[in-house]
Coordinates of C-alpha atoms and ligand atoms in Angstrom, one line a residue:
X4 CA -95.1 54.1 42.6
X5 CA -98.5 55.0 44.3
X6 CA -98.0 56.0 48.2
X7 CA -98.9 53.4 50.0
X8 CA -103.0 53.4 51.8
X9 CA -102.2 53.6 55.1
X10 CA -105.6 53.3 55.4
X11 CA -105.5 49.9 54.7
X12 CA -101.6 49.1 55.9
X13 CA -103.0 50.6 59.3
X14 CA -106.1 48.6 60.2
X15 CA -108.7 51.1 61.7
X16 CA -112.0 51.9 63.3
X17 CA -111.1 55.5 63.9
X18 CA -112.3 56.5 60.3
X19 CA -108.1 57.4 60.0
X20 CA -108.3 58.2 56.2
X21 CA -110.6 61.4 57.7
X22 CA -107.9 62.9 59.2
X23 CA -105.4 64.1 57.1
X24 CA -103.2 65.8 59.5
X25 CA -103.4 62.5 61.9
X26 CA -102.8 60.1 59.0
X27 CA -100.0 62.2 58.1
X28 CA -98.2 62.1 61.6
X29 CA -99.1 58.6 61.9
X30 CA -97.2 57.7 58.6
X31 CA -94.3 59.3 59.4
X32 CA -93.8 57.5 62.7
X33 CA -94.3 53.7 61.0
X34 CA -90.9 53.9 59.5
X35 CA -89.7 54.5 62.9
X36 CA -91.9 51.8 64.5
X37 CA -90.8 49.6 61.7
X38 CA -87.1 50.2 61.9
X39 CA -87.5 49.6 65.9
X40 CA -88.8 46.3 65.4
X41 CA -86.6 45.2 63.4
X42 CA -83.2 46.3 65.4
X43 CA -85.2 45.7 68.8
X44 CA -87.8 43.2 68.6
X45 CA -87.5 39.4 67.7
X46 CA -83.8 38.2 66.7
X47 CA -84.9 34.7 65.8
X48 CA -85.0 34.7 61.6
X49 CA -88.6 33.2 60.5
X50 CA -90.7 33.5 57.0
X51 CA -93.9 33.4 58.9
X52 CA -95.8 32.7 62.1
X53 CA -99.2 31.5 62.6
X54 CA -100.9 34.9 64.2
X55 CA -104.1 36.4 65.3
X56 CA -104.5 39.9 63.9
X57 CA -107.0 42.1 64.8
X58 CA -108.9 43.6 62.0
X59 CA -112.2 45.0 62.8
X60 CA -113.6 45.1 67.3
X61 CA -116.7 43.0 66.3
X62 CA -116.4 39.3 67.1
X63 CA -115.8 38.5 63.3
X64 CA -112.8 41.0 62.7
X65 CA -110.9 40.5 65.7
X66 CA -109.4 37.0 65.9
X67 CA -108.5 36.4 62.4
X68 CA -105.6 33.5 62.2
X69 CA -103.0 32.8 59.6
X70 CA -99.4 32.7 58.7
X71 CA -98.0 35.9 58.6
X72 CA -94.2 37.3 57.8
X73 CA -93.9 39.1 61.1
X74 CA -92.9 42.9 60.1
X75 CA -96.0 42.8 57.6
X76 CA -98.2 42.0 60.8
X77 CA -100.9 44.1 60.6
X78 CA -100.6 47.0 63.7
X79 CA -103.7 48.1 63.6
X80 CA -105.7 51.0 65.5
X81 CA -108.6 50.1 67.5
X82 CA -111.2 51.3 69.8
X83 CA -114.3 49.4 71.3
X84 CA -117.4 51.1 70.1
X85 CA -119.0 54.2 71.6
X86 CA -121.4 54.0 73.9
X87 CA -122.6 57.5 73.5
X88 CA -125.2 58.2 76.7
X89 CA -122.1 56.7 78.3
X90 CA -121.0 59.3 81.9
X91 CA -118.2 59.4 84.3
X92 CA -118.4 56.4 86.8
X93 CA -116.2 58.8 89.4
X94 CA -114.6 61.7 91.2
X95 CA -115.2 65.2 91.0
X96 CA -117.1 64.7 87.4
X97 CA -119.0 62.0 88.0
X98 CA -122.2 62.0 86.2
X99 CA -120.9 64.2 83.4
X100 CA -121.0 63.0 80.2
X101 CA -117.5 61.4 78.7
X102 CA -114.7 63.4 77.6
X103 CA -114.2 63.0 73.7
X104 CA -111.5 65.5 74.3
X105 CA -108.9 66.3 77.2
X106 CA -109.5 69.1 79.1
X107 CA -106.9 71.2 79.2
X108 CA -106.4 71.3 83.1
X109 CA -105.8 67.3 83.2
X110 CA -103.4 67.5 80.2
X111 CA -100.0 66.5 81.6
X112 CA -101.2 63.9 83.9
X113 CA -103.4 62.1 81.4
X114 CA -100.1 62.5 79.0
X115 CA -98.0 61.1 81.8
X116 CA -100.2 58.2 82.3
X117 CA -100.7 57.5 78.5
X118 CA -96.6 56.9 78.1
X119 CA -95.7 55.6 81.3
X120 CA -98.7 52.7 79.5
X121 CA -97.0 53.3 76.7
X122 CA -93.6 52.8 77.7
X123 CA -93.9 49.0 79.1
X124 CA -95.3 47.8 76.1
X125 CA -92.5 48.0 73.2
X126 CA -90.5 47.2 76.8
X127 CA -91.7 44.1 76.9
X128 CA -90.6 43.1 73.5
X129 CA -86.8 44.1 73.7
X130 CA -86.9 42.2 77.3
X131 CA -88.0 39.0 75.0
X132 CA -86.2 39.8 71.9
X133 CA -83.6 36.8 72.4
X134 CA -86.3 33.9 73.4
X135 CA -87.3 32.6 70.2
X136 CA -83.5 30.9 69.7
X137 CA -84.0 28.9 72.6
X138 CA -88.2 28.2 72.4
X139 CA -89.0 25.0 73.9
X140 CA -91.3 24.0 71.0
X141 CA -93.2 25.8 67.9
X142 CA -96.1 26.0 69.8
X143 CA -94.6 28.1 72.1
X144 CA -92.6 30.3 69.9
X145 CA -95.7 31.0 67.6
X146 CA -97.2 32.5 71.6
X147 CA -93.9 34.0 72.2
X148 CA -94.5 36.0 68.5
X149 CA -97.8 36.2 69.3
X150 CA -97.3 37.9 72.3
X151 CA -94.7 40.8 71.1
X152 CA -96.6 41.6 68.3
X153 CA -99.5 42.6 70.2
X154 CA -97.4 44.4 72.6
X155 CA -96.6 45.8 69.6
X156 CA -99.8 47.1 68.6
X157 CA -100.3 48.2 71.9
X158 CA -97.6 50.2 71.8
X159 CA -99.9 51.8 68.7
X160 CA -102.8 51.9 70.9
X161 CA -101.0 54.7 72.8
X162 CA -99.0 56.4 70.5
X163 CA -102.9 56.8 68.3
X164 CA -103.7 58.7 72.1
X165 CA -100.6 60.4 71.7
X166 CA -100.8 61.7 68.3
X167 CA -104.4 62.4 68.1
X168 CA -105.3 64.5 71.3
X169 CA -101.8 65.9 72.6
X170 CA -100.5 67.7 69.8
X171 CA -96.8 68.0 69.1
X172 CA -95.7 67.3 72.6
X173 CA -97.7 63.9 72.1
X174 CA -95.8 63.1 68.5
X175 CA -92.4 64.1 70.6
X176 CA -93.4 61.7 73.4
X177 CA -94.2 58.5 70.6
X178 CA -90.7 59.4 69.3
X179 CA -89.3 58.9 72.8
X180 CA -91.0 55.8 73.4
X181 CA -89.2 54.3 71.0
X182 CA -86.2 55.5 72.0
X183 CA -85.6 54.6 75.4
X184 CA -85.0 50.4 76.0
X185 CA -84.7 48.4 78.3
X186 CA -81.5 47.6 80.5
X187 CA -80.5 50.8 78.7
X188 CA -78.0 52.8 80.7
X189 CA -78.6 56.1 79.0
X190 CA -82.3 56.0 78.6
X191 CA -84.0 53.0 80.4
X192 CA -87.5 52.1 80.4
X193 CA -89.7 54.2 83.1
X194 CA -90.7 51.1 85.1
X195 CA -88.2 48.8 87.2
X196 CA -89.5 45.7 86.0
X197 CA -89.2 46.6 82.6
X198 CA -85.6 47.0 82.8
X199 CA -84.8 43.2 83.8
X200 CA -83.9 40.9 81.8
X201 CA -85.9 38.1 80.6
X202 CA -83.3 35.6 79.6
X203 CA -84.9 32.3 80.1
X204 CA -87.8 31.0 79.3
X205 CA -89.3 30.7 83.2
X206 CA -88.6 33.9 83.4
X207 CA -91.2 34.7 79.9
X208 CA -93.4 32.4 81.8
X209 CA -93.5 34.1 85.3
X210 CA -93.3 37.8 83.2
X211 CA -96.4 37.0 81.6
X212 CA -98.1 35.3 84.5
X213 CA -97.3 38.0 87.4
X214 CA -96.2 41.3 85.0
X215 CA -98.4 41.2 82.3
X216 CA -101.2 40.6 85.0
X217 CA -100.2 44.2 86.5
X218 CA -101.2 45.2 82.9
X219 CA -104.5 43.6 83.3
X220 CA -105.7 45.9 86.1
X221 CA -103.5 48.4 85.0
X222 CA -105.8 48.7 81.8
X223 CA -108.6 47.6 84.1
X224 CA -108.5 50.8 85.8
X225 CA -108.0 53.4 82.5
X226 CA -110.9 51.5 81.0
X227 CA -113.0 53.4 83.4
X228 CA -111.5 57.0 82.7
X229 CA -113.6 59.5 82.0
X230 CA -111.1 60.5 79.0
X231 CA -113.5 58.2 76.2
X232 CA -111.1 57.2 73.7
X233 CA -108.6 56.1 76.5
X234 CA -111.2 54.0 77.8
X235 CA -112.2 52.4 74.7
X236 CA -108.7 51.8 73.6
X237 CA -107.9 49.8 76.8
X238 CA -111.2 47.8 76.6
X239 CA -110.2 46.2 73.3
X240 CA -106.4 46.0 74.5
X241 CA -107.7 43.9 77.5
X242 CA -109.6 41.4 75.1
X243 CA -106.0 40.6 73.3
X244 CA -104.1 40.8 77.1
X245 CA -106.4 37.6 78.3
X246 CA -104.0 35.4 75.8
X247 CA -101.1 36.8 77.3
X248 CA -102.1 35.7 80.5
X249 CA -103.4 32.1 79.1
X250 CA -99.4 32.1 77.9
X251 CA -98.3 32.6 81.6
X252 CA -100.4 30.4 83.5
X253 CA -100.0 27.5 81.1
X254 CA -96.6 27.7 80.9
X255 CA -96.1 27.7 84.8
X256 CA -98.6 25.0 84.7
X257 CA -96.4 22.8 82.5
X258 CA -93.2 23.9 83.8
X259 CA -94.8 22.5 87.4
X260 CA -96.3 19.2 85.9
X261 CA -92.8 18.4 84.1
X262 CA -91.4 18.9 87.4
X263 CA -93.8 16.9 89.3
X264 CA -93.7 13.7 86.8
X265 CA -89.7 13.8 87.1
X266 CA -89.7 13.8 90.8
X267 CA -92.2 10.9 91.0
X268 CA -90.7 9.0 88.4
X269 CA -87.3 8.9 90.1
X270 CA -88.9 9.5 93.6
X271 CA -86.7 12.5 94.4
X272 CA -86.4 16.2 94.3
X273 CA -83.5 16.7 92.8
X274 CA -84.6 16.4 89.3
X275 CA -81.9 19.0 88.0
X276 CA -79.7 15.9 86.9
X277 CA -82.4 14.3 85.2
X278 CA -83.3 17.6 83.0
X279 CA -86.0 19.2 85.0
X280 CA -86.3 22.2 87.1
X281 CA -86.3 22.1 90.8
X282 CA -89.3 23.0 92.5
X283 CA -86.6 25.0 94.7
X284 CA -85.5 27.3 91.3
X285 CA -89.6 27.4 90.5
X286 CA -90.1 29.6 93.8
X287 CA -87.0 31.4 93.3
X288 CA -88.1 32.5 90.1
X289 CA -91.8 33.0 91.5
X290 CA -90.4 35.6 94.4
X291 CA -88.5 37.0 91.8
X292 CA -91.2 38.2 89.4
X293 CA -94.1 38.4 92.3
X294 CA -92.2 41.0 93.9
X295 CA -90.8 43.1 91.2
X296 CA -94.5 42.6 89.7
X297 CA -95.8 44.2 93.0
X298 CA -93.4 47.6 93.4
X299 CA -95.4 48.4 89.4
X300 CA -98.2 49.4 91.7
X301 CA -96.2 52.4 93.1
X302 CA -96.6 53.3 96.9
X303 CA -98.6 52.4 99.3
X304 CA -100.2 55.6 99.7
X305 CA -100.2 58.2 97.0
X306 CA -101.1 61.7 96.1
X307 CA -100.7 61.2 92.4
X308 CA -102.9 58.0 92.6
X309 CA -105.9 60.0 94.8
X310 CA -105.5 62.7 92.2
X311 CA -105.6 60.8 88.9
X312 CA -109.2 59.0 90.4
X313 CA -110.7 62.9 91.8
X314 CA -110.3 64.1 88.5
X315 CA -112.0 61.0 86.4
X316 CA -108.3 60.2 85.0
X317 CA -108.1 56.4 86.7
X318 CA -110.8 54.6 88.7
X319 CA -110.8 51.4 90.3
X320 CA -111.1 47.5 89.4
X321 CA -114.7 47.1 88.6
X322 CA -115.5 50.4 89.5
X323 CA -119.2 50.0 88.8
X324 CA -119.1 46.9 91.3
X325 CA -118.1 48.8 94.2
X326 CA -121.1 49.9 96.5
X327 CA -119.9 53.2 97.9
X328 CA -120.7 56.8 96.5
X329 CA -117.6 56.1 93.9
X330 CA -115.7 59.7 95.1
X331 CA -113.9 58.9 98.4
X332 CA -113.6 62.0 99.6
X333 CA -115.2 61.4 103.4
X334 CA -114.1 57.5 104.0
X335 CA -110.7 55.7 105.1
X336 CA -108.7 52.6 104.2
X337 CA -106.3 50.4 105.9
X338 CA -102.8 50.2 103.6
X339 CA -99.9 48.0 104.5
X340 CA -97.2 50.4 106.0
X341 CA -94.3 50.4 108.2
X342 CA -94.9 51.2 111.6
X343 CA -93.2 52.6 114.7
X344 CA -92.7 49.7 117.0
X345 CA -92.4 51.5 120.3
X346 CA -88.8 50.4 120.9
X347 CA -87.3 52.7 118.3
X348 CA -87.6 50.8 115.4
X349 CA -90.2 50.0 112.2
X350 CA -92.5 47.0 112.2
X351 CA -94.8 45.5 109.4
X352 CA -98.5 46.7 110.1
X353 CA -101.2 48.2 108.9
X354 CA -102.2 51.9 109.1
X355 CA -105.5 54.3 108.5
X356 CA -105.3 56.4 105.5
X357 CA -107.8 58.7 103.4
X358 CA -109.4 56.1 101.1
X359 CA -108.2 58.3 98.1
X360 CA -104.2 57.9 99.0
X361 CA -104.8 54.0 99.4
X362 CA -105.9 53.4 95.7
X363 CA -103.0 51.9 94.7
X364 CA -103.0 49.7 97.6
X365 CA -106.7 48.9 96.8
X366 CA -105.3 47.7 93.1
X367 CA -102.2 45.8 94.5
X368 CA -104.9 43.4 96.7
X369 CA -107.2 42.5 94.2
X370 CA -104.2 41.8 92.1
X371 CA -102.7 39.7 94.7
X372 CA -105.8 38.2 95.0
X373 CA -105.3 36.7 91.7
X374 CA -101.8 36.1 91.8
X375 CA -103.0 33.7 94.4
X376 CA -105.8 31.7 92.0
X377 CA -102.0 30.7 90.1
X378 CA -100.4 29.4 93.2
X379 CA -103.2 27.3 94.0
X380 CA -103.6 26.1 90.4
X381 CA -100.2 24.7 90.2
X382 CA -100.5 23.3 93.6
X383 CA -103.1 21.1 92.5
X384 CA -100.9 19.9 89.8
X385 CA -98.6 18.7 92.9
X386 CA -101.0 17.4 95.1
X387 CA -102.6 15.2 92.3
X388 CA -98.8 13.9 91.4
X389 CA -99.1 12.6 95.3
X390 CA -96.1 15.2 96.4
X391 CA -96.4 17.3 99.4
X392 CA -95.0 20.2 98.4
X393 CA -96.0 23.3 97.6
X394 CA -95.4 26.9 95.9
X395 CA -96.6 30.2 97.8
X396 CA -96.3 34.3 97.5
X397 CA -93.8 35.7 99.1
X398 CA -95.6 38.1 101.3
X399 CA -96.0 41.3 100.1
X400 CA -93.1 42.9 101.7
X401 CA -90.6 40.6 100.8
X402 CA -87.9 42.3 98.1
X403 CA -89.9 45.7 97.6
X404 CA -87.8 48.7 96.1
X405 CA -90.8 51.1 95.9
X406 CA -93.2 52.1 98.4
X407 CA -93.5 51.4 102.4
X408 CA -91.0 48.9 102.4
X409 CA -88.6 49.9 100.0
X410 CA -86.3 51.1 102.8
X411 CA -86.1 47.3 105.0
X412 CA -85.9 44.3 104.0
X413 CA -87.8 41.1 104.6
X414 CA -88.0 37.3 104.3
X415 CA -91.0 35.7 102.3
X416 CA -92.5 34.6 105.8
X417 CA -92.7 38.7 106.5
X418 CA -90.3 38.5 109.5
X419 CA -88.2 41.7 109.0
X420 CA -84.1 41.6 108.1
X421 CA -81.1 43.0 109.3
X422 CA -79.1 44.0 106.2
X423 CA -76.7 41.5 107.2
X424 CA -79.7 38.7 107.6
X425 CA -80.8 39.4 104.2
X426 CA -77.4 39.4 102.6
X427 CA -76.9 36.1 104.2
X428 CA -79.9 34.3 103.7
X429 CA -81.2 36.3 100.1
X430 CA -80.1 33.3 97.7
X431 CA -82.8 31.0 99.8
X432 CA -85.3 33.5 98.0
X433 CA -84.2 34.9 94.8
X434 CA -82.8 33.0 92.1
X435 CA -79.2 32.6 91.9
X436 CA -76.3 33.0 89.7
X437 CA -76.6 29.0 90.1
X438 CA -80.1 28.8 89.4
X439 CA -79.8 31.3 86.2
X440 CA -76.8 29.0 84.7
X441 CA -79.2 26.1 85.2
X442 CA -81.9 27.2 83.6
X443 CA -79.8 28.5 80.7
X444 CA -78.4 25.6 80.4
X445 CA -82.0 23.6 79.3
X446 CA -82.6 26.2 76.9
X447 CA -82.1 24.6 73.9
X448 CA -84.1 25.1 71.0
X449 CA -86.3 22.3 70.0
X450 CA -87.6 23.8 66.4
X451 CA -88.5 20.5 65.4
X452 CA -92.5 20.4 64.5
X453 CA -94.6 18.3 67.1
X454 CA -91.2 17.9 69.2
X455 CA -91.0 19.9 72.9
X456 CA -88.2 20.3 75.4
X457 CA -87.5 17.4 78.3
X458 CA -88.0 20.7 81.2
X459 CA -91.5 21.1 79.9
X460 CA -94.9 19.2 79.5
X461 CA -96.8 19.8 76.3
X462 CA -99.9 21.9 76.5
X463 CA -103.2 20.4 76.8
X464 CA -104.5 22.2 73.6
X465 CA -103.0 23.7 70.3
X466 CA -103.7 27.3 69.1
X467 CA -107.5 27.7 66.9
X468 CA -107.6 24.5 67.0
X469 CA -104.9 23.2 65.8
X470 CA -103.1 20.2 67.1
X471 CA -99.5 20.7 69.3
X472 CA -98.2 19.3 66.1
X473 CA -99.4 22.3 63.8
X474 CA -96.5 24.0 61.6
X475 CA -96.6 27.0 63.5
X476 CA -93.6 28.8 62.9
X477 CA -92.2 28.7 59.6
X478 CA -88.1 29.5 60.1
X479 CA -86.3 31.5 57.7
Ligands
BYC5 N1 -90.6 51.9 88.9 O1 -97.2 58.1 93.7 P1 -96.4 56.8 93.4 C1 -98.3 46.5 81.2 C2 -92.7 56.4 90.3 S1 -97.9 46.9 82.8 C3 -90.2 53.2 88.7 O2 -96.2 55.9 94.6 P2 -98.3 56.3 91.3 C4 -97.5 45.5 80.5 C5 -94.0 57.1 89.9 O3 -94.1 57.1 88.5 C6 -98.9 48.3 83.3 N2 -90.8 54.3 89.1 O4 -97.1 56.0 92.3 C7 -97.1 44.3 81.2 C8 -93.9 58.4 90.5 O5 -93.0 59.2 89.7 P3 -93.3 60.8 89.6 C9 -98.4 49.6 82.9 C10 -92.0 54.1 89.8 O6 -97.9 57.4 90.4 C11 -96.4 43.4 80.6 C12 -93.1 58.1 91.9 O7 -92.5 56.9 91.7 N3 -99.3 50.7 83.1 O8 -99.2 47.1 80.7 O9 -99.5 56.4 92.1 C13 -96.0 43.5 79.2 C14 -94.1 58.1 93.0 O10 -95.0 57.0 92.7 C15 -92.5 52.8 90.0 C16 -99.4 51.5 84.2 O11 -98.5 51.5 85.0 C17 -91.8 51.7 89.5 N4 -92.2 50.4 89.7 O12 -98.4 54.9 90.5 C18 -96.5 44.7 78.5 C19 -100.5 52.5 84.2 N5 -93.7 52.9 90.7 O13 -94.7 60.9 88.9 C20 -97.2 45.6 79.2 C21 -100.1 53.9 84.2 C22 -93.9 54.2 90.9 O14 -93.3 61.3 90.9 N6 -99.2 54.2 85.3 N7 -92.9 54.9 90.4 O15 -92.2 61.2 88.6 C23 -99.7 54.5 86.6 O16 -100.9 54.5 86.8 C24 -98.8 55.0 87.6 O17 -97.8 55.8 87.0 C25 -98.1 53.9 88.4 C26 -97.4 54.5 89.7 C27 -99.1 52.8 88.8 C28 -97.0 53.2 87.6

């Protein structure tokens, strides 16, 4: 039997079949991505799902639809195009022309950066590996699919990184990648909010609303690295990461207007007897995610984050958009921080940093910025029910375990806690045990084509096209 082409099983624009050494390593580590899919990825047995694969970066290639058995989906590797005259936008190098190679000096930190990416993506998958038994609707099963297969090809995006510029410690690290999960006790997954679980289908709704949104401006900020191919690679990643977020808000969107027609209809808010979730559980779950969402940022203030943007590693949102002299080194910025308040004790403030140590604080705003476009969206879904109520952010000190105010604890109002306050009043703001059994107890799968759940609206529009009542998912 002929070898197969990777070639062709592994979709390209990085002229692969060129490389023999890199084609080589590459082959021997899709078994092991292969085998990892199929004990950690989807558990739900299907023939086919109605996917978008990526082929080709041009607007023709990458958006191709059909129904595809999922471990023949097509991982593919791809890059935006070059832009050769293109230079560094920032830091010490700025000016210089692109790397197309790492220098040796910036090695482990771009390698660190490359799997802690790395590291969320195949994350993300395990964390929703159970959904599809209890989807809603095939519409939203076909996204959930959808979703963890490009998560899945993310995951190649990096390990292509790995394996082409970083030698054997790079293969060693893809290995690892796939050997750490999440929830694992042994080896867990690098990030905290890649370790909880995703058991519910809120919870896949609020992941990819508030989590996969970190992503966004995670990838936001490597797209500007000096390091070319990194930057390339997260361009094209960011084009497929805009349906993940479509997934999120929609989903909160109809979990909301569900809500909202139950309590009208019956003129009450307690619409957990009548099938629906409380507007009460939605916030819970919103605090929930928010905050875990907001610790993936890191600290505060940072050395690591000051160093990666001084030596052209990570830059900021829209760095091109920012009208200062894009290296930092003489200005300040003000960070949330934890304060003395002259009576012995800490208060919520605001301090003066260097405006390099406050880059991750500089990220965390403009991503709370748009966590807040979400909030008001699905308030308008209320008001135009006629209800008065409304969702909100917890404020952004509210449940943090990393960074200025990891060590107190807050309400979502931003009044500081006693431990014993918090312990008391902590299951007003976070879901539950109560709340979890309730939601688990709508989940029940409605498989049935053009049929949806009674805790959920149906969407406003099908997938390419096609109508709500579209044989998306074909079960095994
Ligand atoms: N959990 O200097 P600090 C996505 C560690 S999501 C555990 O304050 P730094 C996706 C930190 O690593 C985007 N540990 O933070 C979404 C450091 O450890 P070391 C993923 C944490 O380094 C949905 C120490 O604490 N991409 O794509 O400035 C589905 C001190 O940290 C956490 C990236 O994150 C935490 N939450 O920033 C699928 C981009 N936070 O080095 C996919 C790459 C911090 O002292 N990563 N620590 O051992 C980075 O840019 C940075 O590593 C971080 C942290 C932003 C994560």
């Amino acid at each position: 039997m002929a070898a197969p082409d990777y070639t062709e099983r592994i979709p390209n624009n990085v002229s692969l079949h060129e490389d023999r050494r890199l084609q080589r390593a590459l082959e021997s580590w899709q078994p092991s991505f292969l085998n990892w899919w199929l004990e950690m990825g989807p558990t739900l047995p299907t023939q086919d799902v109605y996917l978008r694969t990526a082929i080709d970066v041009r607007r023709e290639g990458w958006a191709q639809f059909g129904h595809v058995p999922m471990p023949e989906y097509r991982w593919g590797i791809f890059l935006a195009e070059r832009d050769p005259g293109r230079v560094i936008g920032f830091g010490q190098h700025k000016g210089e022309p692109a790397w197309q190679q790492v220098p040796g000096e910036y090695r482990a930190e771009l390698r660190r950066l490359l799997v802690v990416q790395g590291d969320t993506e195949p994350a993300s998958v395990e964390q929703q590996r159970n959904l599809g038994a209890t989807a809603p609707s095939l519409y939203d099963l076909r996204n959930l699919f959808q979703v963890n297969v490009e998560e899945g090809r993310h995951l190649w995006a990096m390990v292509y990184l790995l394996h082409a510029y970083f030698g054997r410690e790079g293969r060693e690290e893809a290995e690892e990648l796939l050997h750490r999960n999440s929830g694992s006790s042994d080896a867990p997954r690098i990030l905290g909010a890649f370790n909880e679980e995703t058991p519910d289908w809120l919870s896949f709704f609020m992941f990819t609303y508030f989590t996969d949104r970190d992503g966004k401006y995670q990838l936001g900020t490597l797209k500007e690295s000096a390091f070319d191919p990194l930057s390339r690679t997260c361009e094209f990643m960011l084009k497929e990461e805009a349906h993940h977020m479509m997934v999120g808000t929609t989903g909160v969107d109809r979990v909301v207007e569900r809500t909202a027609q139950v309590m009208v209809e019956n003129d009450t808010d307690e619409v957990a007897g009548h099938g629906a979730i409380p507007l009460g559980v939605i916030q819970r779950y919103l605090n929930f995610h928010y905050s875990v969402s907001l610790d993936l940022f890191g600290g505060e203030t940072s050395t690591n984050v000051a160093n990666y943007y001084s030596a052209g590693l990570k830059g900021r949102w829209l760095e091109d958009r920012r009208a200062d002299d894009h290296v930092l080194t003489e200005g300040s910025f003000m960070v949330d921080a934890l304060l003395d308040d002259g009576a012995g004790g800490k208060a919520i403030g605001q301090a003066e940093v260097p405006a390099l140590t406050g880059l991750n604080t500089d990220l965390r705003r403009e991503y709370v910025a748009d966590c807040a476009g979400g909030v008001k969206r699905w308030n308008r879904i209320l008001e135009s029910a006629g209800l008065p109520h409304r969702l909100s952010l917890p404020h952004i000190a509210f449940n943090r375990k990393v960074g200025a105010f990891a060590g107190i604890e807050a309400s979502p109002a931003g009044e500081q806690l006693s431990a014993a306050e918090w312990e008391q009043r902590k299951d007003q703001w976070l879901p539950t045990g109560t709340d979890k059994a309730f939601v688990r107890s709508l989940m029940r799968p409605v498989h049935e084509r053009g049929k949806i759940a009674a805790w959920i609206a149906p969407p406003r529009n099908g997938i390419n096209g096609q109508p709500f009542t579209y044989d998306y998912v074909h079960l095994a």
